[in-house]
mmCIF file of C-alpha atoms in Angstrom:
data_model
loop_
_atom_site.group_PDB
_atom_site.id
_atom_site.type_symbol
_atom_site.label_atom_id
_atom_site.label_comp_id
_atom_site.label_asym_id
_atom_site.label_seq_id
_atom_site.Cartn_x
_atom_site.Cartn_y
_atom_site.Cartn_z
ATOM 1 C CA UNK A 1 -17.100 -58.097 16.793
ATOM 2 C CA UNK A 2 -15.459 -55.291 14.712
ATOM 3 C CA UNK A 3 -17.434 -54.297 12.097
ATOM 4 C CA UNK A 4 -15.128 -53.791 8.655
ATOM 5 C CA UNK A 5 -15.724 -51.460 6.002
ATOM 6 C CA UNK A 6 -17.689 -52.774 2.851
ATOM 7 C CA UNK A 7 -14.731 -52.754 -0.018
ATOM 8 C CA UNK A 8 -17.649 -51.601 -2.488
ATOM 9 C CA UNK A 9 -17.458 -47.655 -0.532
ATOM 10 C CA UNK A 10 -13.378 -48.032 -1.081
ATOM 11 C CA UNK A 11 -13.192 -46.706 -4.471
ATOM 12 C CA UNK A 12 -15.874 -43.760 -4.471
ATOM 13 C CA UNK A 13 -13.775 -42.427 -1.112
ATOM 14 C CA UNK A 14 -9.988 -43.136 -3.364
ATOM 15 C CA UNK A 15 -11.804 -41.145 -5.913
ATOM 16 C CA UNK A 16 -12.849 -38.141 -3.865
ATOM 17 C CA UNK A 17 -9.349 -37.973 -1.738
ATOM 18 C CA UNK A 18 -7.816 -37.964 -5.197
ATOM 19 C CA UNK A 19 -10.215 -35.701 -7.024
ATOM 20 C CA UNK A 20 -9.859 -32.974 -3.503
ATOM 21 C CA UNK A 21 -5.977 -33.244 -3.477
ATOM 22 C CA UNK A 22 -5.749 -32.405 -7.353
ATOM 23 C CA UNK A 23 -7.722 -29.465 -6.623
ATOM 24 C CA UNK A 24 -5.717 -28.047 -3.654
ATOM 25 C CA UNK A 25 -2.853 -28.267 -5.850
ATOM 26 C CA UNK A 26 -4.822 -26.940 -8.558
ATOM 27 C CA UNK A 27 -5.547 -23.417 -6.597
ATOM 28 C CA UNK A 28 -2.261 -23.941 -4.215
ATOM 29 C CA UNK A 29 0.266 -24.433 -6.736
ATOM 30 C CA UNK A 30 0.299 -20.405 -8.221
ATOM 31 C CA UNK A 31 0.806 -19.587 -4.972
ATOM 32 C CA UNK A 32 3.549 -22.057 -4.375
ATOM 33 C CA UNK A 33 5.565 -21.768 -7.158
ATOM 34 C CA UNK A 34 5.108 -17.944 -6.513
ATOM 35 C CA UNK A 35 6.809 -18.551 -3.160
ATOM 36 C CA UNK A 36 9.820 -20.158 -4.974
ATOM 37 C CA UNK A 37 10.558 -17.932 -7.792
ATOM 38 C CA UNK A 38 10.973 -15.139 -4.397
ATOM 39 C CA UNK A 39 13.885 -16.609 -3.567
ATOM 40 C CA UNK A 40 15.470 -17.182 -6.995
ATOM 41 C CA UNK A 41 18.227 -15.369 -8.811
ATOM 42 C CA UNK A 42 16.571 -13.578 -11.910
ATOM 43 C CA UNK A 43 18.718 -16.511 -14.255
ATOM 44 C CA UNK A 44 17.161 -18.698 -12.119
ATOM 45 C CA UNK A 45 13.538 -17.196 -12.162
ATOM 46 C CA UNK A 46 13.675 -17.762 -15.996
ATOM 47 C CA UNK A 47 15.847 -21.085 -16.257
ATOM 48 C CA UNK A 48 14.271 -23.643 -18.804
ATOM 49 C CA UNK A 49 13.397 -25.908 -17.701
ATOM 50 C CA UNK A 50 11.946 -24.596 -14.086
ATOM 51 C CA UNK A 51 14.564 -25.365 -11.251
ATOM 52 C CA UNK A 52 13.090 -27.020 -8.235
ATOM 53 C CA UNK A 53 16.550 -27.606 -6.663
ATOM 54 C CA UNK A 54 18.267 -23.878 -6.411
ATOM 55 C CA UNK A 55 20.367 -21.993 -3.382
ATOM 56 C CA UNK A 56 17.726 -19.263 -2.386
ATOM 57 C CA UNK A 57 18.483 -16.060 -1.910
ATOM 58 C CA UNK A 58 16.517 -13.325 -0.138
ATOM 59 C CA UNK A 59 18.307 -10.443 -2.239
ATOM 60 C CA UNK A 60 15.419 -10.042 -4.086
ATOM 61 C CA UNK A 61 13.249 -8.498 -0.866
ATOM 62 C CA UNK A 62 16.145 -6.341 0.474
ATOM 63 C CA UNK A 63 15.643 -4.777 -3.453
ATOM 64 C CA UNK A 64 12.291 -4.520 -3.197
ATOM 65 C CA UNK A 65 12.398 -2.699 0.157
ATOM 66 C CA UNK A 66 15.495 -0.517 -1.718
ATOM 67 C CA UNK A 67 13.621 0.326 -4.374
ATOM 68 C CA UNK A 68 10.000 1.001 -3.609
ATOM 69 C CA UNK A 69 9.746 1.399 0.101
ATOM 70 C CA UNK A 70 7.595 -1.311 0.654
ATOM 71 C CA UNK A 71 6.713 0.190 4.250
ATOM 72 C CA UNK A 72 5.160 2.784 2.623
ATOM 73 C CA UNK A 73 3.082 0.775 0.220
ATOM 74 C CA UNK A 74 1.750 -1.581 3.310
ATOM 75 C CA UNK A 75 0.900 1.521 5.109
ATOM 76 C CA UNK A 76 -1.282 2.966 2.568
ATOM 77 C CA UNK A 77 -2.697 -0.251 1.952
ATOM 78 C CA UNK A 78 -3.303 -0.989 5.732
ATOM 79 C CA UNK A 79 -5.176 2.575 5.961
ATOM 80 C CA UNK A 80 -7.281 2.803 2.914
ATOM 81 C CA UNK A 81 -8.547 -0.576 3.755
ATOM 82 C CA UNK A 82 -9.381 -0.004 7.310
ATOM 83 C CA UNK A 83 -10.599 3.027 6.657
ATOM 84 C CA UNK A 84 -12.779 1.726 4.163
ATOM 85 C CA UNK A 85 -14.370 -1.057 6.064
ATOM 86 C CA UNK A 86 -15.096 1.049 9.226
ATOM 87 C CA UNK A 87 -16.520 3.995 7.308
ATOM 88 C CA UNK A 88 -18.460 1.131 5.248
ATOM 89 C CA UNK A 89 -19.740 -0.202 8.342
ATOM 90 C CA UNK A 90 -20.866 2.764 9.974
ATOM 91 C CA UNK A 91 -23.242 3.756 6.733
ATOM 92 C CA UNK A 92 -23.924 -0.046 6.294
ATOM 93 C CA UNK A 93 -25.524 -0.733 9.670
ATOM 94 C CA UNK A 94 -27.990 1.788 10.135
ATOM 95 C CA UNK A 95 -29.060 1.674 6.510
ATOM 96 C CA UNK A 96 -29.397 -2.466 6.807
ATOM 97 C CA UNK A 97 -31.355 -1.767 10.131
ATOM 98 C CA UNK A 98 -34.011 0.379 8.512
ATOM 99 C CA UNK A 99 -34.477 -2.146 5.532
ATOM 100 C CA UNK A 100 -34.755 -5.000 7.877
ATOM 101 C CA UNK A 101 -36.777 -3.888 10.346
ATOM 102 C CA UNK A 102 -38.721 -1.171 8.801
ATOM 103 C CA UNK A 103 -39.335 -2.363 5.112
ATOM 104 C CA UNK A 104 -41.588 -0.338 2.684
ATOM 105 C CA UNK A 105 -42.767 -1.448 -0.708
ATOM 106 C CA UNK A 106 -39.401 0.308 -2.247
ATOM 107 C CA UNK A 107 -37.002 -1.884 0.362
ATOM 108 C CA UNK A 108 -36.332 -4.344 -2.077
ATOM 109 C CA UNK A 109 -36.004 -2.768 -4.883
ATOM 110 C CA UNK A 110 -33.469 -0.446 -3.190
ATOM 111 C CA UNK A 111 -31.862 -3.983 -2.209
ATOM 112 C CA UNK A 112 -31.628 -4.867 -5.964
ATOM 113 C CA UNK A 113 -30.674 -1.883 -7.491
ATOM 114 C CA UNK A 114 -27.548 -2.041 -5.088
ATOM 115 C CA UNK A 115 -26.837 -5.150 -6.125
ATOM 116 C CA UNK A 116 -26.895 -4.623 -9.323
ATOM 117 C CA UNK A 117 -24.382 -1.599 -9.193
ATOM 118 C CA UNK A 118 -21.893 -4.417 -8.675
ATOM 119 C CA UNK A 119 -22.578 -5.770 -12.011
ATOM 120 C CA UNK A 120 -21.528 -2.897 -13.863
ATOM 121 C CA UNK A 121 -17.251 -2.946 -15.112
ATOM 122 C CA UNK A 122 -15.691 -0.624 -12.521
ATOM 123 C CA UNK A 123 -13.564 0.902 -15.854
ATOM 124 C CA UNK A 124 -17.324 2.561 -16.930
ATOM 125 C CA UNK A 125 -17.559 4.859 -13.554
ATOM 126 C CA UNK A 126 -13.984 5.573 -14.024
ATOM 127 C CA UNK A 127 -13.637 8.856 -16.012
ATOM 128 C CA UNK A 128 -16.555 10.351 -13.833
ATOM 129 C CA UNK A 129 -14.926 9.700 -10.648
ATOM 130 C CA UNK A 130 -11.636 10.579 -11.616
ATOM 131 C CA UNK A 131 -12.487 13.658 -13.044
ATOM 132 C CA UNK A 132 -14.284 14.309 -9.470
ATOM 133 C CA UNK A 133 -11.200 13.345 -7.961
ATOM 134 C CA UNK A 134 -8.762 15.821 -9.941
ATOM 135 C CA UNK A 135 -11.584 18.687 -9.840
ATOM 136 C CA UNK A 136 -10.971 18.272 -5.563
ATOM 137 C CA UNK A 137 -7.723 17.880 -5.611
ATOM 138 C CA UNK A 138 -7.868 14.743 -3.892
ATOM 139 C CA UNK A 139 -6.269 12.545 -6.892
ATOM 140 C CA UNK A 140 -3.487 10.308 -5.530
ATOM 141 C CA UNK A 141 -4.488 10.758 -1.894
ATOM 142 C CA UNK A 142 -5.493 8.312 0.788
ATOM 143 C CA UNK A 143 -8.764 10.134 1.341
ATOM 144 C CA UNK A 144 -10.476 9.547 -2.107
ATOM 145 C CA UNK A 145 -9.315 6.247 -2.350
ATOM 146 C CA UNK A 146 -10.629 5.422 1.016
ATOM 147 C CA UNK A 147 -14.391 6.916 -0.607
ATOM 148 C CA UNK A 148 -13.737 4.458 -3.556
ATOM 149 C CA UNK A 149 -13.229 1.742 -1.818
ATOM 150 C CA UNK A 150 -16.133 2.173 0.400
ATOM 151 C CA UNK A 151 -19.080 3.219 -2.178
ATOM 152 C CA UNK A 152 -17.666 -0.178 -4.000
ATOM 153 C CA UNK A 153 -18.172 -2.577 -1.210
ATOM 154 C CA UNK A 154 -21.245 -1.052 0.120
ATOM 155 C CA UNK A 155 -23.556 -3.079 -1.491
ATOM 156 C CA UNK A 156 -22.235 -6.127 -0.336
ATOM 157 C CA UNK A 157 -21.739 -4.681 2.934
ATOM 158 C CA UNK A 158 -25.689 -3.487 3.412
ATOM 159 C CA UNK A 159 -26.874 -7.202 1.989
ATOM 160 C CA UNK A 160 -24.881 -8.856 4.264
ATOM 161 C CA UNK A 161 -25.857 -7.071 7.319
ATOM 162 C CA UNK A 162 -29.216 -7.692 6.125
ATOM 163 C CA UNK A 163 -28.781 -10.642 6.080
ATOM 164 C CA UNK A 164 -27.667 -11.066 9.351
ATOM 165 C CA UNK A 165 -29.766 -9.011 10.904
ATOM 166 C CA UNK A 166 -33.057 -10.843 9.526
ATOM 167 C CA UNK A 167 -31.814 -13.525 11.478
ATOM 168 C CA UNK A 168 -33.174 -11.779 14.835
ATOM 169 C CA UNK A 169 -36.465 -12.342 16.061
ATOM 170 C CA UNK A 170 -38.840 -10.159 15.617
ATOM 171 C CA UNK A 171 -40.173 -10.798 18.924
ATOM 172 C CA UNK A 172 -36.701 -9.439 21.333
ATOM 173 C CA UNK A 173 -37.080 -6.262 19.042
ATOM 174 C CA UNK A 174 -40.977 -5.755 20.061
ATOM 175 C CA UNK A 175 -39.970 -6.796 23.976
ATOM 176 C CA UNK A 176 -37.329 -4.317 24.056
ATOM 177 C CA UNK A 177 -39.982 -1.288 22.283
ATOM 178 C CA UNK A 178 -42.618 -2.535 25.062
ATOM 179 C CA UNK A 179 -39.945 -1.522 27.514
ATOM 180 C CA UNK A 180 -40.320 1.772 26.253
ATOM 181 C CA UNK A 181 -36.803 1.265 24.189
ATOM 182 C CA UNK A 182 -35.737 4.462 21.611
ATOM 183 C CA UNK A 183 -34.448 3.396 18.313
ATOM 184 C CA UNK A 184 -30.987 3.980 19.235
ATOM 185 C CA UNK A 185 -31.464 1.890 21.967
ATOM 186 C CA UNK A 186 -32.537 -0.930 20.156
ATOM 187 C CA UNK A 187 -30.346 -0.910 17.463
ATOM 188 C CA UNK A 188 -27.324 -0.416 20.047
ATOM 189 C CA UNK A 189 -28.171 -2.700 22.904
ATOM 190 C CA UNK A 190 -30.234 -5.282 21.295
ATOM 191 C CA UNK A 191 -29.716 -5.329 17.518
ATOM 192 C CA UNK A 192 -26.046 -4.499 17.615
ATOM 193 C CA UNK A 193 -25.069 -7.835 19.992
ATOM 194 C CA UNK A 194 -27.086 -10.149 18.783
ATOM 195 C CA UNK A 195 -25.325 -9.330 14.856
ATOM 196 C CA UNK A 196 -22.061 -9.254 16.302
ATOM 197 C CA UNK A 197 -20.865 -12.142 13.690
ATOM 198 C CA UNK A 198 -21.970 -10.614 11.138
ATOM 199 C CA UNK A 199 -20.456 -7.616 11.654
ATOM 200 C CA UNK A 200 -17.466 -9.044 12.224
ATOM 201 C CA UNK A 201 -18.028 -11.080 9.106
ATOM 202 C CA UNK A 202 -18.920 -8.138 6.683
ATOM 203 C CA UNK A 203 -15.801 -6.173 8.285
ATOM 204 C CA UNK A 204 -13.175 -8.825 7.707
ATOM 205 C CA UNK A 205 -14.491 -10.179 3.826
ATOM 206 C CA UNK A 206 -14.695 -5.878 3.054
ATOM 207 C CA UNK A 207 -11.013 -5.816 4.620
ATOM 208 C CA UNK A 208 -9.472 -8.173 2.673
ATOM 209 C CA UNK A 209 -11.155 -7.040 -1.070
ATOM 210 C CA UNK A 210 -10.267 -3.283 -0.171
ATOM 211 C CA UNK A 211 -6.298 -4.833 0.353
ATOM 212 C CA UNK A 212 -6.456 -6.833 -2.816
ATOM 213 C CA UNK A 213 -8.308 -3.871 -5.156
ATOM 214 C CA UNK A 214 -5.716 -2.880 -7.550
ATOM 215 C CA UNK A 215 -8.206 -0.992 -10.316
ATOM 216 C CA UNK A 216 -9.050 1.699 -8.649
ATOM 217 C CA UNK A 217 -5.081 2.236 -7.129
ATOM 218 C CA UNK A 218 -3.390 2.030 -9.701
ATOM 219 C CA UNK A 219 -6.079 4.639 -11.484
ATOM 220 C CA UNK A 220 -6.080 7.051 -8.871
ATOM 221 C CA UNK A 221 -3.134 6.855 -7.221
ATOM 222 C CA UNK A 222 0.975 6.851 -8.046
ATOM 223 C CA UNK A 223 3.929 6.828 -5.302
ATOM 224 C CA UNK A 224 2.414 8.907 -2.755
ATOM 225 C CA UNK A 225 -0.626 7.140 -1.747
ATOM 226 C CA UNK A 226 -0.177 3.983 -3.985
ATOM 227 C CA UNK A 227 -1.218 0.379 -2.244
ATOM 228 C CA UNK A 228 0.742 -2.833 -2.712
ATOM 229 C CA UNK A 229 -1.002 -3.086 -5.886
ATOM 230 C CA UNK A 230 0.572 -0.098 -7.427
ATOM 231 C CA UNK A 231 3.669 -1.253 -5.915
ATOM 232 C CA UNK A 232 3.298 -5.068 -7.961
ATOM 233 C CA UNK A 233 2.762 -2.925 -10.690
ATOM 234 C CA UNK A 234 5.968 -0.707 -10.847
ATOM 235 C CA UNK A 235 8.050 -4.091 -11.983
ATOM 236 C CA UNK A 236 6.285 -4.318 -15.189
ATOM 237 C CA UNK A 237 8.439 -2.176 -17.027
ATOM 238 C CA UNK A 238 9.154 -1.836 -21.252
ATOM 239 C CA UNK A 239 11.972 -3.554 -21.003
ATOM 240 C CA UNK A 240 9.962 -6.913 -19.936
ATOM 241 C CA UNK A 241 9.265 -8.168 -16.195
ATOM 242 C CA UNK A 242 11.907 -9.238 -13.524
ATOM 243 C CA UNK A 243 9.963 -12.425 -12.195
ATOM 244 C CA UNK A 244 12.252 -12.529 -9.209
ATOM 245 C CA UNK A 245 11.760 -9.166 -7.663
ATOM 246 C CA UNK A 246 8.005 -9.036 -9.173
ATOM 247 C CA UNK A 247 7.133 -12.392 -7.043
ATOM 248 C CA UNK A 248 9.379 -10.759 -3.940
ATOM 249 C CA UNK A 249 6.779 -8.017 -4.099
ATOM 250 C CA UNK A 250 3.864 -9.861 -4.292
ATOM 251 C CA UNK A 251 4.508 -12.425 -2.035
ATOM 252 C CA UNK A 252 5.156 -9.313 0.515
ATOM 253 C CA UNK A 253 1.699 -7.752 -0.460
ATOM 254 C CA UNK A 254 -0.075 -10.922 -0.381
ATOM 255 C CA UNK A 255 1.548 -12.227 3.242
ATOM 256 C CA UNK A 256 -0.007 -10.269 5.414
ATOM 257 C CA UNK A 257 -3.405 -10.730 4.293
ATOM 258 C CA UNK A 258 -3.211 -14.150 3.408
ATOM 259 C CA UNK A 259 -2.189 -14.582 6.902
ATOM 260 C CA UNK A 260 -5.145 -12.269 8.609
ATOM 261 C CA UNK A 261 -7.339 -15.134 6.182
ATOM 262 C CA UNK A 262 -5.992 -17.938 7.465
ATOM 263 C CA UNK A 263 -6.990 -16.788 10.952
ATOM 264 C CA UNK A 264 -10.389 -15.361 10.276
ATOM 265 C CA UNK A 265 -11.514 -18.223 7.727
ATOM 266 C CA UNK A 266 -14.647 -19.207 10.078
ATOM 267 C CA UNK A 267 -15.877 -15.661 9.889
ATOM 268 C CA UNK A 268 -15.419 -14.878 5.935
ATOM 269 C CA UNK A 269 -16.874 -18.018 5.180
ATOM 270 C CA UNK A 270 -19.851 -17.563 7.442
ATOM 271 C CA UNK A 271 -19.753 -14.138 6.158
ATOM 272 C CA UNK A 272 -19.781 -15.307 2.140
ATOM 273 C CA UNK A 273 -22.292 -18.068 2.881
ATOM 274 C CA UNK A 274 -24.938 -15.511 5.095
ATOM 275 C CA UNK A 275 -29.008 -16.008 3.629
ATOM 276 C CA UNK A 276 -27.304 -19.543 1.680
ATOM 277 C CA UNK A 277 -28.980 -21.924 4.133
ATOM 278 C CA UNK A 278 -31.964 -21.767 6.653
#
């Protein structure tokens, strides 16, 4: 005999379906209506009241590409934040190794005090660093914002492969040092594989906030070695903002990461959720 759902649980699950799609549409629509105001006119972008019925029109991206040289922009972006995450997780790994495996009195305060750097508005380290950056030369080049972005995500980059690599037994790392294993031999045949999600974890979340950091590039940088960020920026102008082209450009600088997230979701959410449950 079937067994048929008690109509008392009916409501409660009506109320969360309805309560979870309002809030999809909550964080979805910006990024929807973004997507339509692309392929608007700039009469259109501004009609009152918003058209939802409109002949689109991809003008507005041929202009953008005109204009800035959004190739440019995406290949700045696409090398500062690379560059970032792999010189991030070559300083990250070792230094998480040695506070995992080799902790002192000092390791967590060390642990907290990097943390806490986070906490502090990126605006009050900016007239040191950029100072730095014109004394070297380097202002508006790939290279110093490449640093930036790395000393800023390091911290979360050395908790999370903390993290991670607490999550290895104690006991493979003493087998493999009764073997008569080096260091480097541990950390690179045993400790390295076994972490290989969270590396790739730390690597991807560190990827995607160097590609959406706009402070820092649009402080340090202009045309030459400006991100998609300074390139959003350029359409703000005194005269007011062209809504069209502005959404054009951003939905180009958002695409390709939001895309990249959609395909690595499991790994940034393992990677945000690393320590949250044992």
């Amino acid at each position: 005999m079937q067994q048929t759902q008690a109509p008392s649980n009916f409501l409660p699950q009506l109320l969360r379906a309805v309560g979870a799609w309002a809030v999809a549409l909550l964080l979805f629509f910006p990024l929807g209506w973004l997507f339509l105001t692309a392929f608007k006119t700039e009469l259109q972008a501004i009609h009152v009241p918003p058209l939802f019925i409109f002949e689109p029109t991809l003008d507005n991206f041929g202009e953008v590409q005109r204009r800035s040289d959004y190739l440019l922009y995406a290949r700045n972006s696409l090398i500062t934040s690379l560059g970032s995450t792999i010189l991030g997780l070559l300083i990250a790994a070792p230094a998480a190794y040695s506070m995992a495996f080799f902790r002192t009195k000092k390791t967590r305060d060390i642990l907290m005090w990097m943390l806490s750097t986070k906490m502090m508005p990126a605006v009050g380290a900016l007239v040191p660093i950029y100072v730095l950056a014109q004394t070297a030369g380097m202002l508006d080049s790939l290279s110093a914002l490449t640093i930036v972005f790395t000393l800023s995500n390091l911290p979360i980059m050395v908790w999370m492969l903390y993290s991670a690599y607490k999550d290895i037994p104690n006991e493979i790392l003493e087998a493999a040092r009764m073997d008569g294993a080096s260091l480097w031999t541990e950390f690179r045949h045993v400790v390295m594989p076994l972490s290989v999600g969270g590396l790739a974890s730390t690597g991807l979340l560190c990827l995607v906030l160097s590609w959406n950091e706009a402070f820092w590039a649009l402080n340090l940088t202009s045309a030459k070695a400006g991100t998609l960020a300074t390139l959003i920026a350029s359409y703000s102008s005194p005269e007011g903002l062209f809504w069209a082209k502005l959404s054009a450009a951003s939905l180009m600088a958002i695409a390709p990461i939001v895309v990249f997230g959609w395909f690595s979701q499991k790994q940034l959410v393992q990677g945000l959720t690393f320590g949250a449950v044992k």
